[in-house]
Every structure is written in structure tokens, then in C-alpha cells.
XYZ file of C-alpha atoms in Angstrom:
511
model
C 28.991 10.827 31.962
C 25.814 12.222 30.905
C 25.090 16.236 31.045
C 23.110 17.341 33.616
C 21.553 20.830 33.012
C 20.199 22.355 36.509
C 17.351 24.633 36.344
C 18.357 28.084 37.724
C 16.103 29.907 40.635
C 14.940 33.095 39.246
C 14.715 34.734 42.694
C 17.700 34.717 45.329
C 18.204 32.151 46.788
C 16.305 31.951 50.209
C 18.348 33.067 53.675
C 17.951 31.578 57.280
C 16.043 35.089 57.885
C 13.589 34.520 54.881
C 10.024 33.534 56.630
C 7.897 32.997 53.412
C 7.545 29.198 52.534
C 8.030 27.047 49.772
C 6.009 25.940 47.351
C 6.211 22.467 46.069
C 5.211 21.691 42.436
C 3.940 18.293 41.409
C 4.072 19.794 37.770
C 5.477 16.914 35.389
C 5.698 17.172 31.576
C 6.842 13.854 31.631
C 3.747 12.022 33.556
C 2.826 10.604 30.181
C 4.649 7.149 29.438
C 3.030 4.778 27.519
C 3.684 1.590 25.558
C 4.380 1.192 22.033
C 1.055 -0.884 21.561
C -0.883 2.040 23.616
C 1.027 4.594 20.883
C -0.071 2.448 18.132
C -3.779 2.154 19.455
C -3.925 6.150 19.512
C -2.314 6.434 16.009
C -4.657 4.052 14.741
C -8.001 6.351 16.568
C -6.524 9.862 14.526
C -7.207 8.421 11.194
C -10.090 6.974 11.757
C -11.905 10.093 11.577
C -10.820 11.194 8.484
C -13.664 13.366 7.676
C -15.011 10.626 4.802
C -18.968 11.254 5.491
C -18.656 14.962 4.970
C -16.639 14.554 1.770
C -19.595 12.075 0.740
C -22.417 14.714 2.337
C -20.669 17.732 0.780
C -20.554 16.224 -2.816
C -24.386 15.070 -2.833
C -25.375 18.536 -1.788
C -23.029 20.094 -4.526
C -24.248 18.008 -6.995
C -27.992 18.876 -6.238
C -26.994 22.350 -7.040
C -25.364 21.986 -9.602
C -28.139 19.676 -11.101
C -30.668 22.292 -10.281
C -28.551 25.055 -11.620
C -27.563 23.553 -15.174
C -30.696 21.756 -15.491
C -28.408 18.820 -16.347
C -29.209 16.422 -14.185
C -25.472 14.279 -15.087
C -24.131 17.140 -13.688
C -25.300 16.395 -10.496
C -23.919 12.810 -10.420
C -20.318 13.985 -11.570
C -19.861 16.660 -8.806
C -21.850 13.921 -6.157
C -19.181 11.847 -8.047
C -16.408 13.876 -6.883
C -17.247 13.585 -3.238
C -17.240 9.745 -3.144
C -13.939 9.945 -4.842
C -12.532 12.458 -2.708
C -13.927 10.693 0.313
C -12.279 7.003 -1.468
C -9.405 8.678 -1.415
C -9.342 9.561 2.394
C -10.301 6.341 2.614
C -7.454 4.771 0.658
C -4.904 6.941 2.449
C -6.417 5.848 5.872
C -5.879 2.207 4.933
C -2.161 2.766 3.899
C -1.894 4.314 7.631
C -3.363 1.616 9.029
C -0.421 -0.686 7.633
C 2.203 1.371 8.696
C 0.816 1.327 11.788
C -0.071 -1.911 12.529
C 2.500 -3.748 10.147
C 5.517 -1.238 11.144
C 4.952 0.039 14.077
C 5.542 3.433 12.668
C 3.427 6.206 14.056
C 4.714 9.543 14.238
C 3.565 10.716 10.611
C -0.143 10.586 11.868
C 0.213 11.949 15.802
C -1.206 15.368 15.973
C -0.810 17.833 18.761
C -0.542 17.196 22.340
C 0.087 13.141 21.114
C 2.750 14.567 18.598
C 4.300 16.520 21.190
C 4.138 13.615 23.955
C 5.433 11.149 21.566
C 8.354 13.073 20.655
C 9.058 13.791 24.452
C 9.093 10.308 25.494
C 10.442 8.614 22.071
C 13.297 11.025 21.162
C 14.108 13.213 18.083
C 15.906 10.597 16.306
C 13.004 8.471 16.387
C 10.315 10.881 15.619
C 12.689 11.497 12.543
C 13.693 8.474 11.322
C 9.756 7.222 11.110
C 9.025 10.467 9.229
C 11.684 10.117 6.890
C 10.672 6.346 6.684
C 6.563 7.801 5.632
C 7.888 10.239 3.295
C 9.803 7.748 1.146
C 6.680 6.077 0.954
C 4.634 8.522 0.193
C 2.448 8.813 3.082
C 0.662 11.716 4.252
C 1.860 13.557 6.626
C -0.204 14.721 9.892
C 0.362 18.995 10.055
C 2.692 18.721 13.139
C 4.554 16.176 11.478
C 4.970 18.188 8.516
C 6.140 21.086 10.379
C 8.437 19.602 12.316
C 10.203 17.714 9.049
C 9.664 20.814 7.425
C 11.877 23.101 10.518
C 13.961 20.318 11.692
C 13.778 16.914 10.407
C 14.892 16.970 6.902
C 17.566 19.496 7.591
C 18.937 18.506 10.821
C 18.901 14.472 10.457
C 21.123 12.210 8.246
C 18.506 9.077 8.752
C 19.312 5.829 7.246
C 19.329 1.771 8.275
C 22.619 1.733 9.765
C 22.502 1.279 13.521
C 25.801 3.125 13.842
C 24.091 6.582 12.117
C 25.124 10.028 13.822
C 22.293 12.383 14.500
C 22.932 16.107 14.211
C 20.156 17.260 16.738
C 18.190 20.938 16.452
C 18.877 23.018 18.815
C 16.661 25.911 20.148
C 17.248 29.705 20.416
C 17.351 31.219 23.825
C 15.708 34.690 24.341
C 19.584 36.223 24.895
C 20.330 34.484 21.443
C 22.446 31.581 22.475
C 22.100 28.583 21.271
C 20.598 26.205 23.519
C 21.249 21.992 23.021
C 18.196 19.506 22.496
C 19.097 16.568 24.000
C 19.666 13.268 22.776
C 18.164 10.095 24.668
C 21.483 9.366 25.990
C 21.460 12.862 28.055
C 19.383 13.722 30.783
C 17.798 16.938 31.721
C 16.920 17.131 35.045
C 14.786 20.075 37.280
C 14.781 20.473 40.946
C 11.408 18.615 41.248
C 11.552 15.802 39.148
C 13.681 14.772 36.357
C 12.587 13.927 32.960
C 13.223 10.728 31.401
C 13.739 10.355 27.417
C 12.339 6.972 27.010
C 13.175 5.172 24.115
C 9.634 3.127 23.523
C 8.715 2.368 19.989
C 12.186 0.416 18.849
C 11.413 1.446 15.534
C 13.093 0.522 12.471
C 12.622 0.838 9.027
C 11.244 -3.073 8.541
C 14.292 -5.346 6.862
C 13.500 -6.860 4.134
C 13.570 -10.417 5.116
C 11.089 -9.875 7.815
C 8.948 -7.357 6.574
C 9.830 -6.010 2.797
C 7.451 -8.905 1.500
C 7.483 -7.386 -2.141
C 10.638 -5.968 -1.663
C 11.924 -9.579 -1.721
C 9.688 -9.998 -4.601
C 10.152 -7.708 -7.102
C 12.675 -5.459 -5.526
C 16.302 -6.558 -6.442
C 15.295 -8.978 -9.074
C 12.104 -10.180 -10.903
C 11.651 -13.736 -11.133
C 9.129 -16.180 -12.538
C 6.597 -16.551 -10.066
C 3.647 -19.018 -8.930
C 1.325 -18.119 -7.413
C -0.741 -20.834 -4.873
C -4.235 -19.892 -3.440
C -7.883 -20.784 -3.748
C -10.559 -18.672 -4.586
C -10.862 -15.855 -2.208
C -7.134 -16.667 -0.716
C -6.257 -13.278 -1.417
C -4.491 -14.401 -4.287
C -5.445 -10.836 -6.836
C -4.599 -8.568 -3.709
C -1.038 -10.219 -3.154
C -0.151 -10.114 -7.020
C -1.728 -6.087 -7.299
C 0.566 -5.490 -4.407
C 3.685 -7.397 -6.728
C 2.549 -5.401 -10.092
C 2.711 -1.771 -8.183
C 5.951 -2.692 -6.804
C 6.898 -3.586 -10.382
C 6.434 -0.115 -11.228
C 8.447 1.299 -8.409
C 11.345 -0.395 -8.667
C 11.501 -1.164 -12.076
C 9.506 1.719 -13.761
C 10.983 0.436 -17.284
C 9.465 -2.984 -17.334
C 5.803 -3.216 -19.051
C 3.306 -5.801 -17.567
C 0.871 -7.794 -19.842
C -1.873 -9.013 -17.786
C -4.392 -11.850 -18.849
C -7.123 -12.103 -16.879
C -9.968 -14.515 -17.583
C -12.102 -14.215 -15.213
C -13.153 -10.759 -16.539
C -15.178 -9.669 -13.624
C -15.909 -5.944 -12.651
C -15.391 -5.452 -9.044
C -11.829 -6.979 -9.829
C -10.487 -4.383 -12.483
C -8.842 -2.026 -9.710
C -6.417 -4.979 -9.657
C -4.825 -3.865 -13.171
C -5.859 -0.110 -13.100
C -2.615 2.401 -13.078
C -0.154 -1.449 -13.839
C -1.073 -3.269 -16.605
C 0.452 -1.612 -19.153
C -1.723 -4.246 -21.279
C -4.819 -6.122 -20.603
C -6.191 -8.740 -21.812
C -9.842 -9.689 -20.151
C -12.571 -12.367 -20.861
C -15.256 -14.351 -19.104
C -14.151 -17.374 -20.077
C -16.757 -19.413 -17.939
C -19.579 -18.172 -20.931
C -17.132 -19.318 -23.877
C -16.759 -22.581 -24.823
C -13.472 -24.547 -24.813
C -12.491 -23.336 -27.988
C -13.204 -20.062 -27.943
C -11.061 -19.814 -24.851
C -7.803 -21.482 -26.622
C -8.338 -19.291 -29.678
C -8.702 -16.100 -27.055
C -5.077 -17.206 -25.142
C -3.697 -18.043 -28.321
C -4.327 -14.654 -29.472
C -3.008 -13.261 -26.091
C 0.323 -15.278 -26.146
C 0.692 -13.434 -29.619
C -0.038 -10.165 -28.825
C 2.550 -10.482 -25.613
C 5.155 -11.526 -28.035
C 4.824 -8.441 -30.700
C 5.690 -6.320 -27.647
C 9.042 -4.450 -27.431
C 11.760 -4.764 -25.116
C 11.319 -6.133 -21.367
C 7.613 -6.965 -20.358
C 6.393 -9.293 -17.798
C 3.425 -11.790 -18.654
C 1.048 -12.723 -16.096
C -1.672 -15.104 -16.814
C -4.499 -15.226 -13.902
C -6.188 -18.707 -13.349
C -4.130 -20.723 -14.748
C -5.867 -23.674 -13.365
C -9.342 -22.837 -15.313
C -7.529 -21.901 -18.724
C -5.728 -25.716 -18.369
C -8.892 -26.953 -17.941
C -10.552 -25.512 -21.847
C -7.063 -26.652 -23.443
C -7.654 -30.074 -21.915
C -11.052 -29.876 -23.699
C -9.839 -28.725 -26.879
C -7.755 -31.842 -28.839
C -4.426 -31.274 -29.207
C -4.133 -27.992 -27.619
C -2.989 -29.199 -24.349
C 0.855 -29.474 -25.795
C 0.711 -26.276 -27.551
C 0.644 -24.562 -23.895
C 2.652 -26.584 -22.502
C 5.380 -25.992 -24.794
C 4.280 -21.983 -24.718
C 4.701 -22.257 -20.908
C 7.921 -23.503 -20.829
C 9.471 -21.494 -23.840
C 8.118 -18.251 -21.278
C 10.004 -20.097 -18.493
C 12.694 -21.045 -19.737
C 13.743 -18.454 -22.019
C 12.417 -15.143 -21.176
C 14.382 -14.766 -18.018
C 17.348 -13.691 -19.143
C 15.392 -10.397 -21.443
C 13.288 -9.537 -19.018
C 10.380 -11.198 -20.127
C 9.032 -13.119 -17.000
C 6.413 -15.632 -16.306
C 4.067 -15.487 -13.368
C 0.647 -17.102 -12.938
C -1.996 -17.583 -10.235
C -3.351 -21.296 -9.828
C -5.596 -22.713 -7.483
C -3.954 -25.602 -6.502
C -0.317 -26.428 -6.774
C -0.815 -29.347 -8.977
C 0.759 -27.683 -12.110
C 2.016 -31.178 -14.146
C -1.156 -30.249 -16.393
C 0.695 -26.892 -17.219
C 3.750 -28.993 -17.784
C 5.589 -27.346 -14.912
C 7.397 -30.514 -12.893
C 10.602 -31.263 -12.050
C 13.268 -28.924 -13.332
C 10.749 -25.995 -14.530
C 9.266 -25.748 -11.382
C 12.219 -24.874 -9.829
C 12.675 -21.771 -11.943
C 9.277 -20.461 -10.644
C 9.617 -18.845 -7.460
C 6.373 -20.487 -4.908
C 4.208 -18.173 -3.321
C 1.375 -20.079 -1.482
C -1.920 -18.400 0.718
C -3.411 -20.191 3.262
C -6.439 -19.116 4.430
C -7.149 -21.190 8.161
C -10.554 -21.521 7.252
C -9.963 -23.842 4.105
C -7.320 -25.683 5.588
C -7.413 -28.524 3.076
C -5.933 -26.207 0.589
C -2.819 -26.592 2.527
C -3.483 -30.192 2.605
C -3.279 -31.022 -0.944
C -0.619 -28.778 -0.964
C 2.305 -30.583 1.249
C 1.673 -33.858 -1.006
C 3.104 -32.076 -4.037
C 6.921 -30.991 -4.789
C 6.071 -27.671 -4.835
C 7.723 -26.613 -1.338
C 10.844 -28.107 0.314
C 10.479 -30.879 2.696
C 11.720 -28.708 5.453
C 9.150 -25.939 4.812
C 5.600 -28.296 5.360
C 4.925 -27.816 8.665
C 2.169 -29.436 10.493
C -1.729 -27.564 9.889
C -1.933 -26.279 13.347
C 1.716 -24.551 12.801
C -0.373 -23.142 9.777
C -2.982 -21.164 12.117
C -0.633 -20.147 14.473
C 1.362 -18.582 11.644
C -2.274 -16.761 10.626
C -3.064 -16.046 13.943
C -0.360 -13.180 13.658
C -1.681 -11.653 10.322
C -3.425 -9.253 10.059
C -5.822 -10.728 7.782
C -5.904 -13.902 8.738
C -3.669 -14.977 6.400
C -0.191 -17.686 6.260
C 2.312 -16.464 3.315
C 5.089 -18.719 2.104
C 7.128 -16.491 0.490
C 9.433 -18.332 -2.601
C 12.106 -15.663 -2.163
C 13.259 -16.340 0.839
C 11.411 -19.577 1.248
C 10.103 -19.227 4.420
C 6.631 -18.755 6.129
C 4.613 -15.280 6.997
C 2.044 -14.109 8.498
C 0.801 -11.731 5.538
C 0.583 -8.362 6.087
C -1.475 -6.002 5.191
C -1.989 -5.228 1.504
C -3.983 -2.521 -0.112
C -6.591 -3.799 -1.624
C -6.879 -1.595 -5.296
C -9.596 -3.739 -6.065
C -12.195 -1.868 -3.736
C -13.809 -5.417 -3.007
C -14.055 -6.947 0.351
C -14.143 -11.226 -0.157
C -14.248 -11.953 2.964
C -17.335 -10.082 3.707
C -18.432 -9.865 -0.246
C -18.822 -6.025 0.058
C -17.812 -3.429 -2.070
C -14.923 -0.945 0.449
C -15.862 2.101 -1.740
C -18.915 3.483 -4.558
C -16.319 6.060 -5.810
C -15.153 3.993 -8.586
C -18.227 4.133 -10.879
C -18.885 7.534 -10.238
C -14.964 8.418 -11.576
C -15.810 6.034 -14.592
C -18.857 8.055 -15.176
C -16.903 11.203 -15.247
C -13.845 9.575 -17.189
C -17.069 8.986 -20.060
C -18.525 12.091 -19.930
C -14.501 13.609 -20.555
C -14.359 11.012 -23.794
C -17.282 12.651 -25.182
C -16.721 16.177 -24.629
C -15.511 18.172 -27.564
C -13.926 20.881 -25.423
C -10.037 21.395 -25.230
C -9.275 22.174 -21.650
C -10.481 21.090 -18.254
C -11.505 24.584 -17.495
C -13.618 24.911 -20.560
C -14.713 21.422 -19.703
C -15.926 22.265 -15.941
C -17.818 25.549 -17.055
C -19.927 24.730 -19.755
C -20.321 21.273 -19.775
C -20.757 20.525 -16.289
C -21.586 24.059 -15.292
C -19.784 25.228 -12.361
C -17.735 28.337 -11.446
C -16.519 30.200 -8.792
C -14.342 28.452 -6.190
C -15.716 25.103 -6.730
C -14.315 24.910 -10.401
C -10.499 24.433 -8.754
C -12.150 21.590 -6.475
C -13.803 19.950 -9.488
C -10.861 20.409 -11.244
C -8.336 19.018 -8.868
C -10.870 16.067 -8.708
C -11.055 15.752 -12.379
C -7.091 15.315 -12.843
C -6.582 12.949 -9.677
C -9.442 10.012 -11.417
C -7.647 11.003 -14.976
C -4.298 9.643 -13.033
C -5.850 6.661 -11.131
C -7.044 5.789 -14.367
C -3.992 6.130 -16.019
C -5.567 7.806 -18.980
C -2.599 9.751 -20.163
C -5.038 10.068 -23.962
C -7.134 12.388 -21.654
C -4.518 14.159 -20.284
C -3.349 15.232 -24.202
C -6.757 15.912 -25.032
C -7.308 18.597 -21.986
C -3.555 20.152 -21.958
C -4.753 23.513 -23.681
């Protein structure tokens, strides 16, 4: 039965010959009970005001003092620099919110005040833990009452994990006489003279499993396998396979990645910043056929001189086919290089993905038997739907997994973006979630998200050509700042030195 706790008068209680009369209370903590989707709405309000313009507003108005201070007038673009970046990185951390959020229904990490505390009434303490613990394996931010309560409670009271059958050790509070009073679990109720209070359990949160949610968790996460990779231009083909490469990285931090990319372009290099351990870039659309088989030769022989495991991914394959096609006799020389990558590397840990923009792949010499040691992973954008046309009359799916086109924009109705995934681990069909974007451009709308990115690389030059030894030498008489805004500048400097992952820099500033 569940224990009922009574609250106790703190007058006598009231006689026949007592005249005075009582006084009803309508007071209820527990008035507020809302939906999971209403919870999720007023997660996703908090971080939209994260402060970005002021970051932005702040750095300009910094960086005209500093200008007019040093008389340098670089200096004023670095420290305006730093506010972009500072406010990108707001940014960035609001976007990762807005996936858990939306893509997990995890909310508790964000929820300030009164929402925090409401949430936690009406959800429970085993759920307001086990989505914290879920953010801060993660690595998300944490709002401050969320960090105070993991801080007091969470962390050292819960034993969180997957396992529906997982015991939770709940706080319990201090009374004023010093006992030691219980907080109650969902399954108890506590219950006051006027109105009793209901712990409802609303959010049926989970950490996401991985068949239904993990999508690069299936991925990359247990195994990496060769993969191909299906999507026309602007499918969201460089966001999915960014997404794969960080998760590379997490789960196998040993593994180097060699990244071709041909297409070469600017406003796409956030793709390969902080993963690629190498990079190999060209415009290949301004170099003749044979300059571009020389180039991939060249790259193919560099990836082969390096040590240990390292996976190779070549970016559209589809347009490099096309130059060996051109070229005579080069057409067999890939397709033998293809299939020595596929078929061998495997087993060392040297895997084989590539992007292509249409799943016809014979050209590559992938058919048959080598095609089915490349894992599938298609994107269907509902807006090109003859992509997915052309794509059911090839052997690149199962039978069973071509369903009909309007299936196909019912399954994108439910993304996020707008997106159907068919996802070659588990070989079934997604809406696709969510992704970062590290590129910082928008294709959809053809807009840059962020201007942070060439203010950093401004800064990241003007460290290459200093001569001084340390950051604080650095920030005071190069750039010309003191007082409390050096440790700001310098905090700034060492966070675009990491998402650059210029380690050389980091060497030549450790004094």
C-alpha cells in the first residue's frame, strides 16, 4: 500500500465550544500539469534567448576600443572577432539543445526556476535525474538549477542507467529537529488535508535505444563498416557524414580519418575541422580530367603511407568517376583501387566510405558481391522525389525496403528536417533527425548560420605570425589589451585554437 503522510494541525484541534471559523485554502502546488509536448515547447523558449546579440554587441564595442586604444585597427576585428565566436558558440550549444529536445524528448538540463521546480514536482526525481545524467554524458550544458541539483543530489544519490528494473536511492531532506525526512518516489503519495498532490509521471523519458534513435551509434558505434553514402546535392549528404566522422572520434578515438574532398569549397570546411586527421581538398570542376586522376592518384598514395588503422573517405564519388572516365585507361585503375579498399582494408581497420549522388555505382565497379560489403545509407529529400526514383530500380536496397514515394513523405513528414534516412545498419527507414550542422551553412535557405568562423581564422593568422611565446604576451602587446578583458580574450583565444584543432599553436603559446 502506498504511504500516506498526513499533515499535522499546528494549533489544537478545534472543540464543540470553539466559535472562530475555518478557513479554507484553495492553495495547490500541484495546479501545474502539463503535457510532455507543452514541457518540450517551454524547454525549447529558455534557449532561445541565449543572450547571442549582446555577445555580438559587446565584442564590436570592445573591439572599437581596443582599435582606438592600440591604434591597430586588426585589433579591433580580433576582439569584434571574439564576440561573434563567443556568440557562435551560444549558438552552437543552443542547436545541440534543440535536438535533445525535440529528437529526445529530454528537457530537464535546460528548465530553469519555477519550470525546473514544476517539472521536477510533476515528473519525479528519477526522471529529472536520469535526463541529467543522460545531458551530461553528452556533454551538454547544464541550466544553473540543473547543475545544482546534480551537483547536491543527482550524481550522488542516483545509480541511473538503461535498465528498466534500476533501483533509485532517493534524497531525502533535513527537518528543522534534524530527522531525516523521505522524498517520495512516484509510486508514494503525499497527501494534505486540502488537496492531495499527485506525482505524475509525464515525459516517459528514456535514454533513446539505439535502433530507434542512436542513428550514428548504429553507425560507427560498435563497429565501423564500409559505407555508401546516397544523396543528391543539397540532400544533406556532408551534414550526415560530419555527424559519422565526430562519432568516429568518440567511440573510436584511435582511428585516423583521411578525407578527400573535391569539391574544395569554403563554406563546407567546418565539415572536416576538429576530424580529419588528413585532408585532401581540390576544385576539381576548374581542373581538367587529368589533372584530377593525377590529384586522386596522389591521394590514394598518400592514404596508403599512413600508419596503423585510418579510415578513407572520398566525397563525390560520382564527379571523380566522371574525369577517370575521361582520362583513357584510368577508369580500371580505380576500379581495382576501390575494390582492393573494399575488400581488403576491413579487416585492419582501414575502411572505405564515399558519398555519391546517385546509387548507380557499376562505374565505380561496386556491383554484385562488393556492394554488399558497403553498408547503404540513402537521403531523400521530398522535394526531389525522383532521386528516390532512380533509386528503387537499382540493387542497392532490398526488395522489401522500396516502399512506395508517398510512404517516402510520410516518413519525412516526421523529421525534423524534412528529411527520409535509410539507415544500412539496421536496414530500415528514418525520419532523420537532427544533426549539427559544423559546416555553419544553411542549403536549404543558402545562408551562412554564423560570421564567427572567419573572424576565428583571422585570429588563428594573426597567432601564426606572432613571434611571442605565450598567449598572455600575445594578448598584451600584440593585440593590446589588459585588465579583466585579457582572461576573456584569452579564454576566447584557446577555445578557436581547439575548434581548429591546431595543437602546433598550442606548443607554440605553452610558455
Amino acid at each position: 500500500m502506498p504511504v500516506i503522510f498526513q499533515a499535522v494541525p499546528a494549533t489544537p484541534t478545534a472543540t464543540a465550544s470553539d466559535s472562530t471559523p475555518k478557513i479554507m485554502s484553495a492553495f495547490n502546488p500541484n495546479s501545474r500539469q502539463l503535457t510532455p509536448q507543452e514541457w518540450q515547447a517551454i524547454a525549447s523558449d529558455s534557449i532561445e534567448d541565449n543572450s547571442s546579440q549582446y555577445f555580438i554587441i559587446g565584442g564590436i564595442v570592445l573591439g572599437l576600443f581596443a582599435a582606438s586604444a592600440t591604434g591597430f585597427p586588426p585589433t579591433g576585428l580580433l576582439v569584434a572577432g571574439w564576440g561573434f565566436y563567443s556568440a557562435w558558440q551560444r549558438t552552437k550549444q543552443a542547436n545541440r539543445n534543440e535536438v535533445a529536445i525535440n529528437n529526445y524528448a529530454c528537457v530537464a538540463h535546460v528548465l530553469e526556476g519555477d519550470n525546473f521546480r514544476d517539472f521536477r514536482r510533476q515528473a519525479g526525481d528519477a526522471e529529472i535525474a536520469k535526463q541529467i545524467q543522460w545531458a551530461v554524458e553528452r556533454g551538454y550544458k547544464l541550466s544553473n538549477d540543473a547543475l545544482d541539483y546534480w551537483e547536491s543530489w543527482g550524481q550522488k544519490s542516483f545509480s541511473v542507467g538503461t535498465n528498466q528494473n534500476t533501483q533509485f536511492s532517493l534524497p531525502t531532506n533535513s527537518s528543522g529537529n534534524g530527522a531525516e525526512e523521505p522524498h517520495l518516489p512516484t509510486s508514494q503519495v503525499l497527501e494534505f488535508t486540502h488537496s492531495p498532490i499527485i506525482q505524475t509521471h509525464v515525459s516517459h523519458y528514456s535514454p533513446p535505444s539505439q535502433q530507434e534513435f542512436d542513428v550514428m551509434g548504429e553507425m560507427v558505434g560498435r563497429k565501423i563498416r564500409n559505407q555508401l553514402i546516397v544523396g543528391i546535392q543539397g540532400a544533406g549528404k556532408g551534414i550526415v557524414i560530419s555527424n559519422a566522422l565526430e562519432f568516429v572520434k568518440k567511440y573510436h578515438p584511435g582511428r585516423k580519418i583521411f578525407v578527400i574532398d573535391p569539391k574544395g569549397k569554403a563554406e563546407e570546411s567546418g565539415y572536416w575541422e576538429g576530424r580529419a586527421d588528413y585532408l585532401e581538398r581540390a576544385k576539381i570542376l576548374e581542373m581538367e580530367p587529368h589533372e584530377v586522376v593525377a590529384w586522386v592518384k596522389g591521394c590514394f598514395d598518400l592514404y596508403m603511407k599512413v600508419p596503423g588503422e585510418c579510415l578513407l573517405f572520398l566525397d563525390e564519388g560520382t564527379a571523380v568517376a566522371s574525369s577517370f572516365k575521361s582520362t583513357r585507361g584510368a577508369m580500371a585503375w580505380l576500379k581495382n583501387k576501390i575494390a582492393h579498399f573494399v575488400s581488403l582494408g576491413d579487416g585492419d581497420g582501414r575502411n572505405f566510405w564515399m558519398a555519391v549522388q546517385n546509387g548507380d555505382t557499376s562505374d565505380l565497379g561496386i556491383s554484385g558481391g562488393m556492394r554488399s560489403q558497403l553498408n547503404p545509407y540513402v537521403i531523400i529529400n521530398p522535394e526531389q522525389m525522383s532521386a528516390y526514383e532512380s533509386v528503387i530500380n537499382l540493387e542497392l536496397l532490398p526488395k522489401d525496403k522500396k516502399p512506395t514515394s508517398e510512404a517516402i513523405k510520410e516518413i519525412a513528414k516526421r523529421s525534423p528536417v524534412g528529411r527520409a534516412l535509410f539507415h544500412g545498419a539496421i536496414n530500415e527507414w528514418l525520419p532523420m533527425p537532427k544533426m549539427e550542422n559544423y559546416s555553419g551553412f544553411d542549403r536549404d535557405s543558402r545562408t551562412f548560420i554564423n560570421s564567427a568562423r572567419n573572424q576565428t581564422e583571422l585570429l588563428i593568422q594573426k597567432l601564426q605570425q606572432s613571434n611571442k611565446n605565450s598567449l598572455d604576451s600575445f594578448i598584451l602587446e600584440d593585440l593590446g589589451i589588459t585588465g579583466d578583458k585579457k582572461e576573456r580574450m584569452r579564454q576566447g583565444i584557446l577555445e578557436a585554437i581547439t575548434l581548429h584543432n591546431r595543437n602546433d599553436l598550442l606548443q607554440k603559446f605553452a610558455s
